[in-house]
CSV table of C-alpha atoms and ligand atoms in Angstrom, one decimal:
chain,number,residue,atom,x,y,z
V,1,MET,CA,5.7,16.5,34.0
V,2,ARG,CA,1.8,17.0,33.5
V,3,ILE,CA,0.2,15.9,30.4
V,4,VAL,CA,-2.0,19.1,30.3
V,5,ASP,CA,1.1,20.9,29.9
V,6,ILE,CA,2.4,18.9,26.8
V,7,ILE,CA,-1.0,19.6,25.0
V,8,GLU,CA,-0.6,22.9,25.7
V,9,LYS,CA,2.8,23.4,24.7
V,10,LYS,CA,1.6,22.2,21.2
V,11,ARG,CA,-1.4,23.8,21.1
V,12,ASP,CA,0.5,26.9,21.4
V,13,GLY,CA,2.9,26.1,18.6
V,14,GLY,CA,5.9,24.9,20.8
V,15,GLU,CA,8.6,22.1,20.2
V,16,LEU,CA,8.1,19.2,22.1
V,17,ASN,CA,11.0,17.3,23.4
V,18,ARG,CA,11.6,13.5,23.6
V,19,GLU,CA,11.0,13.3,27.4
V,20,GLU,CA,7.6,15.0,26.5
V,21,ILE,CA,6.8,12.8,23.6
V,22,LYS,CA,7.7,9.5,25.3
V,23,GLU,CA,5.5,10.5,28.4
V,24,LEU,CA,2.6,11.0,26.2
V,25,ILE,CA,3.1,8.0,23.6
V,26,LEU,CA,4.3,5.2,26.2
V,27,GLY,CA,1.6,6.5,28.7
V,28,TYR,CA,-1.2,6.1,26.1
V,29,VAL,CA,0.2,2.6,25.2
V,30,GLN,CA,0.2,1.8,28.8
V,31,GLU,CA,-3.0,3.0,29.2
V,32,GLN,CA,-2.0,5.7,31.8
V,33,VAL,CA,-3.2,8.6,29.7
V,34,PRO,CA,-6.6,8.5,28.8
V,35,ASP,CA,-8.0,8.8,24.9
V,36,TYR,CA,-9.3,12.4,25.2
V,37,GLN,CA,-6.0,13.9,26.4
V,38,VAL,CA,-4.4,12.1,23.1
V,39,ALA,CA,-7.1,13.0,21.1
V,40,ALA,CA,-6.5,16.8,22.4
V,41,PHE,CA,-3.0,16.5,21.4
V,42,LEU,CA,-3.5,14.9,18.2
V,43,MET,CA,-6.1,18.0,17.1
V,44,ALA,CA,-3.1,20.2,18.3
V,45,VAL,CA,-0.6,18.5,15.7
V,46,VAL,CA,-3.2,18.8,13.1
V,47,PHE,CA,-3.3,22.6,13.4
V,48,ARG,CA,0.3,23.3,14.5
V,49,GLY,CA,2.3,20.7,12.8
V,50,MET,CA,5.5,19.2,14.1
V,51,THR,CA,9.1,20.3,13.3
V,52,ASP,CA,11.4,17.6,11.5
V,53,ARG,CA,13.3,16.5,15.1
V,54,GLU,CA,9.8,16.4,16.7
V,55,THR,CA,8.2,14.0,13.9
V,56,ALA,CA,11.7,11.9,13.9
V,57,ILE,CA,11.4,11.5,17.6
V,58,LEU,CA,7.7,10.7,17.7
V,59,THR,CA,8.5,8.0,15.1
V,60,ASP,CA,11.2,6.7,17.2
V,61,VAL,CA,9.3,6.5,20.4
V,62,MET,CA,6.4,4.7,18.4
V,63,MET,CA,8.9,2.3,16.7
V,64,HIS,CA,10.1,1.3,20.1
V,65,SER,CA,6.4,1.0,21.5
V,66,GLY,CA,6.8,-2.6,21.3
V,67,ASP,CA,8.8,-5.5,19.4
V,68,THR,CA,10.8,-4.4,16.9
V,69,VAL,CA,12.4,-7.1,14.1
V,70,ASP,CA,16.3,-7.8,14.1
V,71,LEU,CA,17.0,-8.9,10.1
V,72,SER,CA,20.7,-8.8,10.7
V,73,PRO,CA,21.3,-12.6,11.0
V,74,LEU,CA,20.3,-12.3,7.1
V,75,PRO,CA,23.2,-11.7,4.8
V,76,GLY,CA,23.2,-8.1,2.8
V,77,ILE,CA,21.1,-5.2,2.5
V,78,LYS,CA,17.3,-6.2,3.3
V,79,VAL,CA,14.9,-4.3,1.1
V,80,ASP,CA,11.4,-3.1,1.4
V,81,LYS,CA,9.0,-1.5,-0.3
V,82,HIS,CA,5.6,0.5,0.9
V,83,SER,CA,2.8,2.0,-0.8
V,84,THR,CA,0.8,4.4,0.7
V,85,GLY,CA,-2.2,2.8,-0.3
V,86,GLY,CA,-3.9,2.5,-3.7
V,87,VAL,CA,-6.7,1.0,-5.7
V,88,GLY,CA,-5.8,-1.9,-8.1
V,89,ASP,CA,-2.0,-1.8,-6.9
V,90,THR,CA,-0.7,-5.1,-6.9
V,91,THR,CA,3.0,-4.0,-7.3
V,92,THR,CA,4.6,-6.0,-4.3
V,93,LEU,CA,3.5,-9.3,-6.0
V,94,ILE,CA,5.1,-8.1,-8.8
V,95,VAL,CA,8.2,-6.1,-7.6
V,96,ALA,CA,9.2,-8.4,-4.5
V,97,PRO,CA,9.8,-11.6,-6.7
V,98,LEU,CA,11.7,-9.8,-9.4
V,99,VAL,CA,13.9,-7.9,-6.9
V,100,ALA,CA,14.7,-11.7,-5.4
V,101,ALA,CA,15.2,-12.9,-9.0
V,102,CYS,CA,17.9,-10.0,-9.5
V,103,GLY,CA,19.8,-11.1,-6.2
V,104,GLY,CA,17.8,-8.8,-3.7
V,105,THR,CA,16.6,-9.7,-0.2
V,106,VAL,CA,13.2,-9.0,0.2
V,107,ALA,CA,11.8,-9.7,3.9
V,108,LYS,CA,8.8,-7.5,4.2
V,109,MET,CA,5.7,-7.4,6.4
V,110,SER,CA,2.9,-6.4,4.8
V,111,GLY,CA,-0.8,-5.0,6.0
V,112,ARG,CA,-4.5,-5.5,5.2
V,113,GLY,CA,-6.6,-3.7,3.4
V,114,LEU,CA,-7.8,-0.2,4.7
V,115,GLY,CA,-10.9,1.5,3.9
V,116,HIS,CA,-11.2,1.2,-0.2
V,117,THR,CA,-7.4,0.3,-0.7
V,118,GLY,CA,-6.3,-3.2,-1.2
V,119,GLY,CA,-3.8,-4.8,1.3
V,120,THR,CA,-1.2,-7.8,-0.1
V,121,LEU,CA,-2.0,-9.9,2.8
V,122,ASP,CA,-5.7,-10.3,1.7
V,123,LYS,CA,-4.7,-11.1,-1.7
V,124,LEU,CA,-2.0,-13.7,-0.8
V,125,GLU,CA,-5.0,-15.3,1.6
V,126,SER,CA,-6.8,-15.9,-1.9
V,127,ILE,CA,-4.5,-18.8,-2.7
V,128,PRO,CA,-5.7,-21.8,-1.1
V,129,GLY,CA,-3.2,-23.1,2.1
V,130,VAL,CA,-1.1,-19.7,2.3
V,131,ASN,CA,-0.5,-18.9,5.8
V,132,ILE,CA,0.6,-15.6,6.2
V,133,GLU,CA,1.5,-15.9,10.0
V,134,GLN,CA,4.7,-17.4,9.8
V,135,PRO,CA,7.1,-17.4,13.2
V,136,LEU,CA,9.8,-15.2,12.8
V,137,ASP,CA,12.4,-17.9,12.5
V,138,ARG,CA,10.4,-19.4,9.9
V,139,PHE,CA,10.0,-16.0,7.8
V,140,MET,CA,13.7,-15.4,8.3
V,141,ASP,CA,14.5,-18.9,6.7
V,142,ILE,CA,12.2,-18.3,3.7
V,143,VAL,CA,14.1,-15.1,3.1
V,144,ARG,CA,17.2,-17.0,3.5
V,145,LYS,CA,16.4,-19.6,0.7
V,146,ASN,CA,14.3,-17.7,-1.6
V,147,GLY,CA,15.4,-14.4,-1.2
V,148,LEU,CA,12.0,-13.2,-0.4
V,149,ALA,CA,9.0,-13.6,1.8
V,150,VAL,CA,5.9,-11.3,2.5
V,151,ILE,CA,4.0,-11.9,6.0
V,152,GLY,CA,1.6,-10.5,8.3
V,153,GLN,CA,2.8,-8.0,11.1
V,154,SER,CA,3.7,-9.9,14.1
V,155,GLY,CA,1.3,-9.7,17.4
V,156,ASN,CA,3.3,-6.8,19.2
V,157,LEU,CA,4.8,-4.4,16.3
V,158,VAL,CA,4.3,-0.8,17.1
V,159,PRO,CA,1.4,-1.1,19.4
V,160,ALA,CA,1.3,2.7,19.5
V,161,ASP,CA,0.1,3.1,16.0
V,162,LYS,CA,-2.3,0.5,16.5
V,163,LYS,CA,-4.1,2.8,19.5
V,164,LEU,CA,-3.3,6.1,17.8
V,165,TYR,CA,-4.8,5.2,14.2
V,166,ALA,CA,-7.8,3.8,15.9
V,167,LEU,CA,-8.2,6.8,17.6
V,168,ARG,CA,-7.2,9.6,14.8
V,169,ASP,CA,-9.8,7.2,12.6
V,170,VAL,CA,-12.7,8.7,14.9
V,171,THR,CA,-11.4,12.4,15.6
V,172,ALA,CA,-10.9,13.6,11.9
V,173,THR,CA,-7.0,13.3,12.7
V,174,ILE,CA,-6.1,11.2,10.3
V,175,GLY,CA,-5.0,14.1,7.6
V,176,SER,CA,-1.7,15.1,9.1
V,177,THR,CA,1.7,15.0,7.4
V,178,PRO,CA,3.6,14.4,10.3
V,179,LEU,CA,1.0,12.1,11.8
V,180,ILE,CA,0.8,9.9,8.7
V,181,ALA,CA,4.7,10.0,8.5
V,182,SER,CA,5.3,8.8,11.7
V,183,SER,CA,2.6,6.2,11.2
V,184,VAL,CA,3.8,4.6,8.3
V,185,MET,CA,7.6,5.1,9.5
V,186,SER,CA,7.5,3.3,12.6
V,187,LYS,CA,6.2,0.5,11.5
V,188,LYS,CA,8.6,0.2,8.4
V,189,LEU,CA,11.6,1.0,10.9
V,190,ALA,CA,10.2,-1.6,13.2
V,191,ALA,CA,10.0,-4.3,10.6
V,192,GLY,CA,13.7,-4.3,10.2
V,193,ALA,CA,14.6,-3.5,6.4
V,194,ASP,CA,18.0,-1.5,6.3
V,195,ALA,CA,16.6,0.2,2.9
V,196,ILE,CA,12.8,1.5,1.9
V,197,VAL,CA,11.3,2.2,-1.2
V,198,LEU,CA,8.0,4.5,-0.6
V,199,ASP,CA,5.4,4.7,-3.1
V,200,VAL,CA,3.4,8.1,-2.3
V,201,LYS,CA,0.3,8.0,-4.0
V,202,VAL,CA,-1.3,11.1,-5.0
V,203,GLY,CA,-4.9,11.5,-6.4
V,204,SER,CA,-8.5,11.0,-5.7
V,205,GLY,CA,-7.7,7.7,-4.4
V,206,ALA,CA,-5.1,8.5,-2.1
V,207,PHE,CA,-4.7,10.3,1.2
V,208,MET,CA,-2.5,13.2,-0.6
V,209,ARG,CA,-4.7,14.9,-2.8
V,210,THR,CA,-2.4,17.1,-4.3
V,211,VAL,CA,1.4,16.5,-5.7
V,212,GLU,CA,2.6,19.2,-3.4
V,213,ASP,CA,1.1,17.6,-0.2
V,214,ALA,CA,2.7,14.1,-1.7
V,215,LYS,CA,6.0,15.6,-1.9
V,216,ARG,CA,5.8,17.1,1.2
V,217,LEU,CA,5.1,13.8,2.8
V,218,ALA,CA,7.6,12.0,0.9
V,219,SER,CA,10.3,14.2,1.6
V,220,LEU,CA,9.5,14.1,5.6
V,221,MET,CA,9.5,10.2,5.3
V,222,VAL,CA,12.9,9.9,3.5
V,223,ARG,CA,14.5,12.3,6.2
V,224,ILE,CA,13.0,10.4,8.9
V,225,GLY,CA,14.4,7.2,7.6
V,226,ALA,CA,17.9,8.8,7.0
V,227,HIS,CA,17.7,10.2,10.6
V,228,LEU,CA,17.3,6.6,12.1
V,229,GLY,CA,19.8,5.2,9.8
V,230,ARG,CA,18.1,3.9,6.8
V,231,ARG,CA,18.4,4.3,3.5
V,232,CYS,CA,15.0,5.6,2.1
V,233,GLU,CA,13.9,7.1,-1.5
V,234,ALA,CA,10.1,7.6,-2.4
V,235,ILE,CA,8.4,7.9,-5.8
V,236,ILE,CA,5.2,10.1,-6.3
V,237,THR,CA,2.8,8.1,-8.4
V,238,ASP,CA,-0.6,8.7,-9.4
V,239,MET,CA,-3.9,7.2,-8.0
V,240,ASN,CA,-6.7,8.9,-9.5
V,241,GLN,CA,-7.3,5.5,-11.3
V,242,PRO,CA,-6.6,2.1,-10.5
V,243,LEU,CA,-3.0,1.3,-11.0
V,244,GLY,CA,-3.9,-2.0,-13.0
V,245,LEU,CA,-6.8,-3.2,-14.7
V,246,ALA,CA,-7.8,-5.6,-11.7
V,247,VAL,CA,-9.6,-4.7,-8.5
V,248,GLY,CA,-10.3,-7.3,-5.9
V,249,ASN,CA,-7.9,-10.0,-4.6
V,250,ALA,CA,-7.7,-13.3,-6.5
V,251,LEU,CA,-8.2,-11.0,-9.6
V,252,GLU,CA,-5.0,-9.0,-8.5
V,253,VAL,CA,-3.2,-12.2,-7.9
V,254,GLN,CA,-4.3,-13.2,-11.3
V,255,GLU,CA,-2.9,-9.6,-12.8
V,256,ALA,CA,0.6,-10.0,-10.7
V,257,VAL,CA,0.8,-13.4,-12.2
V,258,ASN,CA,0.0,-12.5,-15.6
V,259,VAL,CA,2.4,-9.7,-15.6
V,260,LEU,CA,5.1,-12.1,-14.7
V,261,SER,CA,4.2,-14.7,-17.2
V,262,GLY,CA,4.9,-12.1,-19.8
V,263,LEU,CA,1.0,-11.6,-20.7
V,264,VAL,CA,1.0,-8.0,-19.9
V,265,PRO,CA,2.4,-5.3,-22.1
V,266,GLU,CA,5.6,-4.0,-20.7
V,267,ASP,CA,4.3,-0.4,-21.0
V,268,GLU,CA,1.1,-0.7,-18.9
V,269,PRO,CA,1.0,1.4,-15.8
V,270,LEU,CA,1.1,-1.3,-13.4
V,271,VAL,CA,4.5,-2.7,-15.1
V,272,GLU,CA,6.0,0.4,-15.3
V,273,VAL,CA,5.3,1.7,-11.7
V,274,SER,CA,6.7,-2.0,-10.6
V,275,LEU,CA,10.1,-1.8,-12.6
V,276,LEU,CA,10.5,1.7,-11.2
V,277,LEU,CA,9.9,0.8,-7.6
V,278,GLY,CA,12.2,-2.5,-8.4
V,279,ALA,CA,15.1,-0.1,-9.9
V,280,HIS,CA,15.3,1.8,-7.0
V,281,MET,CA,15.1,-1.1,-4.5
V,282,LEU,CA,18.1,-2.7,-6.6
V,283,MET,CA,19.9,0.7,-6.3
V,284,LEU,CA,19.4,0.7,-2.7
V,285,SER,CA,20.6,-3.1,-2.4
V,286,ASN,CA,24.0,-1.8,-4.5
V,287,ILE,CA,22.9,-4.2,-7.0
V,288,VAL,CA,23.0,-1.9,-10.0
V,289,SER,CA,23.8,1.8,-10.2
V,290,THR,CA,21.4,3.4,-12.2
V,291,GLU,CA,17.4,3.2,-12.6
V,292,GLU,CA,18.1,2.2,-16.5
V,293,GLU,CA,20.2,-0.6,-15.4
V,294,GLY,CA,17.7,-1.9,-13.1
V,295,LYS,CA,14.5,-1.7,-15.1
V,296,GLU,CA,16.7,-3.9,-17.7
V,297,LYS,CA,17.6,-6.4,-15.1
V,298,LEU,CA,14.1,-6.5,-14.0
V,299,LEU,CA,12.6,-7.1,-17.2
V,300,GLN,CA,15.3,-10.0,-17.9
V,301,ALA,CA,13.8,-11.6,-14.6
V,302,LEU,CA,10.5,-10.9,-16.1
V,303,ARG,CA,11.1,-12.3,-19.4
V,304,SER,CA,12.7,-15.5,-18.6
V,305,GLY,CA,10.0,-16.4,-16.0
V,306,ALA,CA,12.7,-16.3,-12.9
V,307,GLY,CA,10.4,-13.7,-11.2
V,308,LEU,CA,7.4,-16.0,-11.6
V,309,MET,CA,9.2,-19.0,-10.3
V,310,LYS,CA,10.2,-16.9,-7.3
V,311,LEU,CA,6.5,-16.0,-6.4
V,312,ARG,CA,5.6,-19.8,-6.9
V,313,ARG,CA,8.4,-20.9,-4.3
V,314,MET,CA,7.5,-18.2,-1.7
V,315,ILE,CA,3.7,-19.2,-2.1
V,316,GLU,CA,4.7,-22.8,-1.2
V,317,ALA,CA,7.0,-22.3,1.6
V,318,MET,CA,4.1,-20.6,3.1
V,319,GLY,CA,2.1,-23.7,2.8
V,320,GLY,CA,0.1,-22.2,-0.7
V,321,ASP,CA,-0.7,-24.7,-3.2
V,322,PRO,CA,1.7,-23.0,-6.2
V,323,ALA,CA,-0.1,-24.8,-8.9
V,324,TYR,CA,-2.1,-21.7,-8.8
V,325,ILE,CA,0.8,-19.4,-9.5
V,326,ASP,CA,0.3,-20.3,-13.4
V,327,ALA,CA,-1.7,-18.0,-15.9
V,328,ASN,CA,-4.0,-20.7,-16.8
V,329,ARG,CA,-4.7,-22.2,-13.2
V,330,ILE,CA,-5.3,-18.6,-11.2
V,331,LYS,CA,-8.4,-18.2,-13.2
V,332,GLU,CA,-10.2,-21.1,-11.1
V,333,LEU,CA,-9.9,-18.7,-7.8
V,334,CYS,CA,-11.9,-16.1,-9.7
V,335,GLN,CA,-14.7,-18.2,-10.5
V,336,VAL,CA,-18.0,-16.8,-9.5
V,337,ARG,CA,-21.8,-16.9,-9.5
V,338,LYS,CA,-22.0,-14.0,-12.0
V,339,GLN,CA,-20.3,-11.6,-14.3
V,340,VAL,CA,-21.8,-8.3,-15.0
V,341,LYS,CA,-20.9,-5.8,-17.3
V,342,VAL,CA,-21.3,-2.1,-16.4
V,343,TYR,CA,-21.7,0.3,-19.6
V,344,PRO,CA,-20.9,4.3,-19.7
V,345,LEU,CA,-24.1,6.4,-19.8
V,346,GLN,CA,-22.9,8.2,-22.8
V,347,ASP,CA,-20.3,8.1,-25.7
V,348,GLY,CA,-17.3,10.3,-25.6
V,349,TYR,CA,-13.8,10.1,-24.4
V,350,LEU,CA,-13.3,8.8,-20.6
V,351,SER,CA,-11.6,12.2,-19.4
V,352,GLY,CA,-11.6,11.4,-15.5
V,353,LEU,CA,-12.1,8.6,-12.9
V,354,VAL,CA,-12.3,8.6,-9.2
V,355,ALA,CA,-10.2,5.7,-8.0
V,356,GLU,CA,-11.8,5.9,-4.6
V,357,LYS,CA,-15.3,5.4,-6.0
V,358,ILE,CA,-14.2,2.2,-8.0
V,359,GLY,CA,-12.3,0.9,-4.5
V,360,ILE,CA,-15.1,1.5,-2.7
V,361,ALA,CA,-17.7,-0.4,-5.5
V,362,SER,CA,-14.9,-3.3,-5.2
V,363,GLN,CA,-15.5,-3.2,-1.6
V,364,MET,CA,-19.3,-3.3,-1.6
V,365,LEU,CA,-19.2,-6.4,-3.7
V,366,GLY,CA,-17.0,-8.1,-0.8
V,367,ALA,CA,-13.5,-7.7,-2.0
V,368,GLY,CA,-12.8,-5.2,1.0
V,369,ARG,CA,-13.7,-4.7,4.5
V,370,ALA,CA,-16.2,-2.0,5.7
V,371,LYS,CA,-15.3,-3.0,9.3
V,372,LYS,CA,-12.4,-4.7,10.8
V,373,GLU,CA,-14.4,-7.9,11.5
V,374,ASP,CA,-15.9,-8.2,7.7
V,375,ARG,CA,-14.9,-11.2,5.8
V,376,ILE,CA,-13.4,-10.9,2.4
V,377,ASP,CA,-14.8,-12.8,-0.6
V,378,PRO,CA,-11.2,-13.7,-2.4
V,379,ALA,CA,-13.1,-14.2,-6.0
V,380,VAL,CA,-14.9,-11.2,-6.0
V,381,GLY,CA,-14.1,-7.6,-7.3
V,382,LEU,CA,-13.7,-5.9,-11.1
V,383,ILE,CA,-11.8,-5.8,-14.0
V,384,MET,CA,-11.5,-2.4,-15.7
V,385,HIS,CA,-11.7,-2.3,-19.6
V,386,LYS,CA,-11.0,1.6,-20.2
V,387,ARG,CA,-8.3,3.9,-18.9
V,388,VAL,CA,-8.5,7.8,-18.8
V,389,GLY,CA,-8.0,8.9,-22.2
V,390,ASP,CA,-9.9,6.2,-23.7
V,391,PRO,CA,-12.9,6.6,-26.5
V,392,VAL,CA,-15.6,5.1,-24.9
V,393,SER,CA,-19.2,4.3,-26.0
V,394,VAL,CA,-22.8,2.7,-24.5
V,395,GLN,CA,-22.4,-0.2,-26.4
V,396,GLU,CA,-18.8,-1.2,-24.8
V,397,PRO,CA,-18.5,-2.3,-21.4
V,398,PHE,CA,-16.5,0.3,-19.2
V,399,CYS,CA,-15.8,-3.0,-16.6
V,400,THR,CA,-17.0,-6.2,-15.7
V,401,LEU,CA,-18.0,-7.1,-12.0
V,402,TYR,CA,-17.3,-10.3,-10.4
V,403,VAL,CA,-20.3,-11.0,-8.2
V,404,ASN,CA,-21.6,-13.6,-5.7
V,405,ASP,CA,-23.3,-11.7,-3.0
V,406,GLU,CA,-25.9,-9.4,-5.1
V,407,SER,CA,-27.0,-7.3,-2.0
V,408,HIS,CA,-25.0,-4.4,-2.9
V,409,LEU,CA,-24.6,-4.6,-6.9
V,410,GLU,CA,-26.7,-1.9,-7.5
V,411,GLU,CA,-25.4,0.8,-5.3
V,412,ALA,CA,-22.2,-0.7,-6.7
V,413,ILE,CA,-23.1,0.0,-10.2
V,414,GLU,CA,-24.4,3.5,-9.2
V,415,LEU,CA,-21.1,4.3,-7.9
V,416,LEU,CA,-18.8,3.0,-11.2
V,417,HIS,CA,-21.2,5.5,-12.9
V,418,GLU,CA,-20.6,8.4,-10.6
V,419,SER,CA,-16.3,7.5,-10.9
V,420,MET,CA,-16.4,8.6,-14.5
V,421,THR,CA,-16.5,11.7,-16.2
V,422,ILE,CA,-17.0,11.3,-20.2
V,423,SER,CA,-16.3,14.5,-22.5
V,424,THR,CA,-16.7,14.7,-26.1
V,425,ASP,CA,-13.0,16.1,-26.3
V,426,LYS,CA,-9.8,13.8,-25.6
V,427,PRO,CA,-8.1,14.8,-22.6
V,428,GLU,CA,-4.6,15.8,-22.2
V,429,PRO,CA,-2.6,12.6,-20.8
V,430,ALA,CA,-1.8,12.8,-16.9
V,431,PRO,CA,1.6,11.9,-15.6
V,432,LEU,CA,2.0,8.5,-14.2
V,433,VAL,CA,4.9,9.5,-12.0
V,434,TYR,CA,5.2,12.7,-10.7
V,435,ALA,CA,8.6,12.6,-9.0
V,436,ILE,CA,11.4,10.6,-7.3
V,437,VAL,CA,12.3,12.0,-3.9
V,438,LYS,CA,15.7,11.5,-2.2
V,439,GLU,CA,17.4,12.9,0.7
W,1,LIG,N1,-1.0,4.9,6.4
W,1,LIG,C1,-0.6,4.4,7.7
W,1,LIG,O1,0.1,3.3,7.9
W,1,LIG,N2,-0.8,5.2,8.5
W,1,LIG,C2,-1.5,6.7,8.1
W,1,LIG,O2,-1.7,7.3,9.2
W,1,LIG,C3,-2.3,6.8,6.9
W,1,LIG,C4,-1.9,5.9,5.7
W,2,LIG,CA1,-2.5,-3.0,-16.1
């Protein structure tokens, strides 16, 4: 089988079979197929798309390109969640402990921040002592004892995605629904969970810019999961503005700790999305039968402090100092040289935000990486004071920046000003949750 014939078949809109997809993808991983042929194939997929069957096969082949995790020694249904990437989205650190406190089993492998979006691993590492690289048997042991562990993806999970993602990044082929779906799902499925709740973000801070595109991606991922024997559901949520008020690493851990300490109103968007995700995780775990019942159970775990206790135990089991998982102590990790308030340039209503620009501003302060090798400053980032729909004035800060390194401060402030749209009329409220996608 010649690689050029496989590329040609896709170029002309044909449907590839398993042998053809294996030849191409496994050949690429083994460095027998060169970058330029795979780049041509990826561009053909961008233009021609893939059928559901092809996408499921691609996912399956990618998933088996390296190691897979077997969670079957752990009792019960292992449930995972995944967000397609947002700004100020610290739901994992809220939902995972709450679900564990309700009797769920959360064995999660997480990722680092990509571009303007934050990653759970970087947030966890802002707590002194935490080691996100745990051997698999230790990971399983923590889950067995605590119902919960969130660690880094181990060395050889889905090498096909590492290579493909890097190539897509430099060939303008990230934005393809089957390529995103296979990338996300191959990693989730390789990590071994029986059930997965996906949070597909839509808006200016997300890969998917329209609700229709997000629904298509969500539905495809749910079907791939089902095809490969896992229970999957997706929620589609807004990412036109940061989900929480904090954007950064220690700052987001602080927000999660505040939520789990009952210090954040239960109708805040971050709490609402967390409860919704958690309720579906409990439903897929057969612990509750309705969304309402799930939310109620999670709220009890929040109000009783049981969720906070789960997070504290997990941090301790991963070598971290659990004393910081406390609303009074976590502040110490957010100490910076300087806090800078940013004011709107005119009075009116905040009618729009661009989450991507806010994420990039936080990244410029050192909270995220521009290049893979960049070091993160765990204390820096920003706290938003206004949400879309709020009245704003030039007298009142719109956000507070937490700054150590001032070298990109002016640029960051400029981006924040660009992120705001201010109108004279009060805007219509935008939905937070657009849809729930089941099989
Ligand atoms: N996240 C992933 O893991 N892969 C993609 O292709 C896009 C977002
Ligand atoms: Ca919030």
